CSV table of C-alpha atoms in Angstrom, one decimal:
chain,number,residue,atom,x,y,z
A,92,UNK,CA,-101.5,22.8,121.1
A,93,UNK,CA,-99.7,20.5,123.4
A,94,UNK,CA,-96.8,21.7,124.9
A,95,UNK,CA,-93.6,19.7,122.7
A,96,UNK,CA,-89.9,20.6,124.2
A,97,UNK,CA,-91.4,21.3,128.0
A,98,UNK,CA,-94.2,21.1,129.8
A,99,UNK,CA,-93.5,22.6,133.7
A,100,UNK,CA,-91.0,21.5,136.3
A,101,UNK,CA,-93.2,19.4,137.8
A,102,UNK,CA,-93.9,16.7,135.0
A,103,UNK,CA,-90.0,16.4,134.7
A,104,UNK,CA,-89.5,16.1,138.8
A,105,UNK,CA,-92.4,13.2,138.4
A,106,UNK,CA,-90.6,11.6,135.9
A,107,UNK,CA,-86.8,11.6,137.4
A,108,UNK,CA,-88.6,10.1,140.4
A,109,UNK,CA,-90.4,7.5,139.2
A,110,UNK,CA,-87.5,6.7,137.1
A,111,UNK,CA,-85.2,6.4,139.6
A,112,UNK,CA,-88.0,4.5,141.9
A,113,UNK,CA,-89.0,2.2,139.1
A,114,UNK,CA,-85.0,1.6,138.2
A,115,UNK,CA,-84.6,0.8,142.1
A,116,UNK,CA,-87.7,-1.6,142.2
A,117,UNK,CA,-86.7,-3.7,138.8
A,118,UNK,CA,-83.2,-4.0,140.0
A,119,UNK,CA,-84.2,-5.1,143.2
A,120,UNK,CA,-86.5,-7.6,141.6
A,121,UNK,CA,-83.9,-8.8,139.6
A,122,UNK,CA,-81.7,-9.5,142.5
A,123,UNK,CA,-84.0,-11.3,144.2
A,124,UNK,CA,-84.9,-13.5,140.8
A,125,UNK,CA,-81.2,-15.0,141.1
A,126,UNK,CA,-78.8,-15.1,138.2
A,127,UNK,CA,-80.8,-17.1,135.7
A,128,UNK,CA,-82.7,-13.7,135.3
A,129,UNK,CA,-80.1,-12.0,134.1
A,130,UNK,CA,-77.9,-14.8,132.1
A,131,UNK,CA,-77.2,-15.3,128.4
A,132,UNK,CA,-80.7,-14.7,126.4
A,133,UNK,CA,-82.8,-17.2,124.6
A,134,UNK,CA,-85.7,-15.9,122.7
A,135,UNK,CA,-87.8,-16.4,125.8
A,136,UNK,CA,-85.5,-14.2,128.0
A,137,UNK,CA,-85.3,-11.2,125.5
A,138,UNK,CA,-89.2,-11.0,125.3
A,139,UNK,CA,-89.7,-10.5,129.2
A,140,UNK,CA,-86.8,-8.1,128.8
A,141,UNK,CA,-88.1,-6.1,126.1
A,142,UNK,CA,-91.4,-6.5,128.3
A,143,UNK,CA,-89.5,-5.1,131.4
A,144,UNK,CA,-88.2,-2.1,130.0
A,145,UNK,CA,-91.3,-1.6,128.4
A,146,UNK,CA,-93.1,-1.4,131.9
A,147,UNK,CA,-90.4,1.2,133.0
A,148,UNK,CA,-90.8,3.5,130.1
A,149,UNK,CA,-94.8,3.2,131.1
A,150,UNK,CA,-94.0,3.8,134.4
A,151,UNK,CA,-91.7,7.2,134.0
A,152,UNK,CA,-93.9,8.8,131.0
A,153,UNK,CA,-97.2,7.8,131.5
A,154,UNK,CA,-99.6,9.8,134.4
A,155,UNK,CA,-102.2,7.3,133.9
A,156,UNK,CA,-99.6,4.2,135.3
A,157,UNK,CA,-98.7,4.5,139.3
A,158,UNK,CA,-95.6,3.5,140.7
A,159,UNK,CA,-96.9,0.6,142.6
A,160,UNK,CA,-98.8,-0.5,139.1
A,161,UNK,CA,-95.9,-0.6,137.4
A,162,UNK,CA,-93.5,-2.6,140.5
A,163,UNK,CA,-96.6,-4.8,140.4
A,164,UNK,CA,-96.1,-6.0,136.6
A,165,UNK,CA,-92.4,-6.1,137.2
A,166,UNK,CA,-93.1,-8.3,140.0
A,167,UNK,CA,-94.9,-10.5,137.7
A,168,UNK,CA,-93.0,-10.4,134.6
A,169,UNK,CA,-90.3,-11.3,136.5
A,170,UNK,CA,-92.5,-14.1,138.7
A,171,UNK,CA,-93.2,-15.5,135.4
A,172,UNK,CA,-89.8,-15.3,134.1
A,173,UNK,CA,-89.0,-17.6,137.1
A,174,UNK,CA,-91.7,-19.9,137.1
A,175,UNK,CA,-91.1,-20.7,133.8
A,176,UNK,CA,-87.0,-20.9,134.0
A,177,UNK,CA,-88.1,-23.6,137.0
A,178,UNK,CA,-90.2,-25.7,135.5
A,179,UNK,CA,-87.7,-25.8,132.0
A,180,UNK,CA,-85.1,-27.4,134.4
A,181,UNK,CA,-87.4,-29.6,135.8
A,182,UNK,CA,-89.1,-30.9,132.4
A,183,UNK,CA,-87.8,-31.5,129.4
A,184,UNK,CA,-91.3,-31.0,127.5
A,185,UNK,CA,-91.5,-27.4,128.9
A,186,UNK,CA,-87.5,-26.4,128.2
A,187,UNK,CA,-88.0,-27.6,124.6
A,188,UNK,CA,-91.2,-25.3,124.3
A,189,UNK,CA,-89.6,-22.5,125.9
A,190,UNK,CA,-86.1,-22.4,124.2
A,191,UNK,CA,-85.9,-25.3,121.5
A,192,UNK,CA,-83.2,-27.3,120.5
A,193,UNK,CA,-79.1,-27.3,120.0
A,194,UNK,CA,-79.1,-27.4,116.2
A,195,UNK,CA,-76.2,-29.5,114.2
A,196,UNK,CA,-75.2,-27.8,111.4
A,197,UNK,CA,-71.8,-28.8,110.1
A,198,UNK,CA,-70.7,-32.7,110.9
A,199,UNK,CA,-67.4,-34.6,110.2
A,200,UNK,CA,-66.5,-32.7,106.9
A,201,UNK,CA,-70.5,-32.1,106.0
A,202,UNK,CA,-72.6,-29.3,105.8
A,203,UNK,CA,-76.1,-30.5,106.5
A,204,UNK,CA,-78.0,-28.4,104.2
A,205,UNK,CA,-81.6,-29.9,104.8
A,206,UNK,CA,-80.6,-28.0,108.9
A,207,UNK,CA,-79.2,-24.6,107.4
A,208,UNK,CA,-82.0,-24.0,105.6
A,209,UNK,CA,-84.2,-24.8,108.4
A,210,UNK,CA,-82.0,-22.6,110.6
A,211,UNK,CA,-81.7,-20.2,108.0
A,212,UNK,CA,-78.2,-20.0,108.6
A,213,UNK,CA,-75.4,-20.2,105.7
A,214,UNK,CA,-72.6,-21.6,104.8
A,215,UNK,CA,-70.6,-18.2,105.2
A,216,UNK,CA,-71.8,-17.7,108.5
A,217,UNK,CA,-70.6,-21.5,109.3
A,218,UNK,CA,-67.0,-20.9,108.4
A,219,UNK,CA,-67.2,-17.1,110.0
A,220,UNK,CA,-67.7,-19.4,113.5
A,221,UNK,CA,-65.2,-21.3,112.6
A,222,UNK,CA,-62.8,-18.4,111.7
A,223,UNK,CA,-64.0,-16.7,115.5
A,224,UNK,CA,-63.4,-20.1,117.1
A,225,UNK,CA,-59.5,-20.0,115.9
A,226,UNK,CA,-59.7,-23.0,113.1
A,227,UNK,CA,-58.5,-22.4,110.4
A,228,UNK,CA,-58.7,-25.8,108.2
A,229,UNK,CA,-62.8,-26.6,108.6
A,230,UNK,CA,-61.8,-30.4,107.8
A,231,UNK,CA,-60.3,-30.1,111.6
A,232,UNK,CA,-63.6,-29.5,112.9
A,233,UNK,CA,-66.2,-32.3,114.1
A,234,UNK,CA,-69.5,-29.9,114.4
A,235,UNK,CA,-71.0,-26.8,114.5
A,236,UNK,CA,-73.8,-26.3,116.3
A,237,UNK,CA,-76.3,-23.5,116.7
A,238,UNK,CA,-77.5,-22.9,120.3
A,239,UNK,CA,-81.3,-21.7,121.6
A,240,UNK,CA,-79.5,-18.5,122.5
A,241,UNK,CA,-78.5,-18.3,118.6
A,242,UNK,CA,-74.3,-18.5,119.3
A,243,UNK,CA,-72.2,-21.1,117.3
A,244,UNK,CA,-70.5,-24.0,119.2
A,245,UNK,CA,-67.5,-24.9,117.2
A,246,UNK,CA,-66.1,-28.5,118.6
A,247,UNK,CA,-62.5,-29.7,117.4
A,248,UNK,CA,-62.1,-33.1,116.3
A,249,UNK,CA,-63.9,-36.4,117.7
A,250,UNK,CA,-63.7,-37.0,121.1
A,251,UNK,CA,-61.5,-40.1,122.3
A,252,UNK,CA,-64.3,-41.2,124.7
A,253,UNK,CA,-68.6,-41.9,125.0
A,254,UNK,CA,-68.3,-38.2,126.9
A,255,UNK,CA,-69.3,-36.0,123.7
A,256,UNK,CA,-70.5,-32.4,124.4
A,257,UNK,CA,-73.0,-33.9,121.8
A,258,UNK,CA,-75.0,-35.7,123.1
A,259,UNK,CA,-78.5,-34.8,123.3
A,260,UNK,CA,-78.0,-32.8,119.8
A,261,UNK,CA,-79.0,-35.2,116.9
A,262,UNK,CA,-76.3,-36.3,115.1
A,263,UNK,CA,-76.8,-38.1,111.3
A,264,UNK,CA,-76.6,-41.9,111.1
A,265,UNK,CA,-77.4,-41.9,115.1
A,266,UNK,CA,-80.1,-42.1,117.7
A,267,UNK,CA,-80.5,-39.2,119.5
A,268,UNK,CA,-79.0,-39.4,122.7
A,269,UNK,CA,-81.5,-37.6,125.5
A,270,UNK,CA,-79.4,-36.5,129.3
C-alpha cells in the first residue's frame, strides 16, 4: 500500500524546493508581464490564473514534471496572457472576443428586463449596487451597468455634457456610440 501521511524526508525536501523555486520563477514572470497581469480579472484573466496555479501545484507534487517544464509553461501561459492583453487594446474585434461587453442594465427610472435576463442578473442584485454605491432613492440613478469583470457601475444622474462614461455601452432609443 502507498505510503498516505509520509513518504521519506526526501519527497518533502523536493517539494519545499520546487515550491519555493517554482513560486520565485512565476513571480518573477509576473513582474516582468507588467501590471495588466496582475489587474482586476475578467473571465479571461481568471482562467490563465487558475491555469497558473495549476502548473505550480504540477510542478511541487508531481516527480514526473521538472522544474524547468513547469517555468517553461509559466512562461507561456503568461506569454499568452500578454499577447492576447496586446492585441485586445489594439483591436476592438479581439477585446470583444476576449472580455465582452459593458452591459446596461438599469436606465433613467427602467429596468431593462430583456438585459437582466440575458445577464442573469436580478432586480435585487440591481438595487443591492445601488445600496453599496451609497443611493438611496434608485429614481436618482441614470444606469447600472455590469462590467466584463462582472462589478456593477452605478452612475448618478445625467450628465450636463456629450462626455458620458456611457458611451460605447448601448443605451435604448440610441445608436451605440463606439471610442
Amino acid at each position: 500500500m502507498d505510503p498516505i501521511f509520509f513518504d521519506a524526508p526526501d519527497a518533502l525536501l523536493r517539494t519545499v524546493v520546487l515550491g519555493v523555486l517554482g513560486y520565485a520563477s512565476l513571480v518573477i514572470l509576473l513582474r516582468i508581464s507588467g501590471r495588466r497581469t496582475l489587474s482586476k480579472m475578467n473571465a479571461f484573466d481568471l482562467v490563465v490564473t487558475v491555469a497558473l496555479g495549476s502548473v505550480l501545484a504540477t510542478v511541487m507534487l508531481s516527480k514526473d514534471v521538472t522544474l524547468a517544464q513547469g517555468v517553461l509553461a509559466f512562461a507561456l501561459l503568461v506569454g499568452m496572457q500578454y499577447l492576447v492583453t496586446w492585441t485586445s487594446v489594439r483591436w476592438r474585434w479581439v477585446r470583444r472576443l476576449v472580455t465582452g461587453e459593458p452591459a446596461l442594465l438599469f436606465f433613467r427610472g427602467d429596468y431593462l428586463s430583456n438585459a437582466l435576463v440575458k445577464a442573469r442578473v436580478t432586480r435585487e442584485e440591481l438595487r443591492a449596487a445601488a445600496r453599496a454605491a451609497g443611493v438611496a432613492d434608485i429614481s436618482e440613478i441614470e444606469a447600472i451597468v455590469l462590467e466584463t469583470d462582472g462589478s456593477f457601475s452605478v452612475l448618478g444622474q445625467r450628465a450636463r455634457s456629450d462626455r458620458s462614461s456611457l458611451e460605447g455601452v448601448a443605451t435604448p432609443g440610441a445608436a451605440e456610440r463606439r471610442p
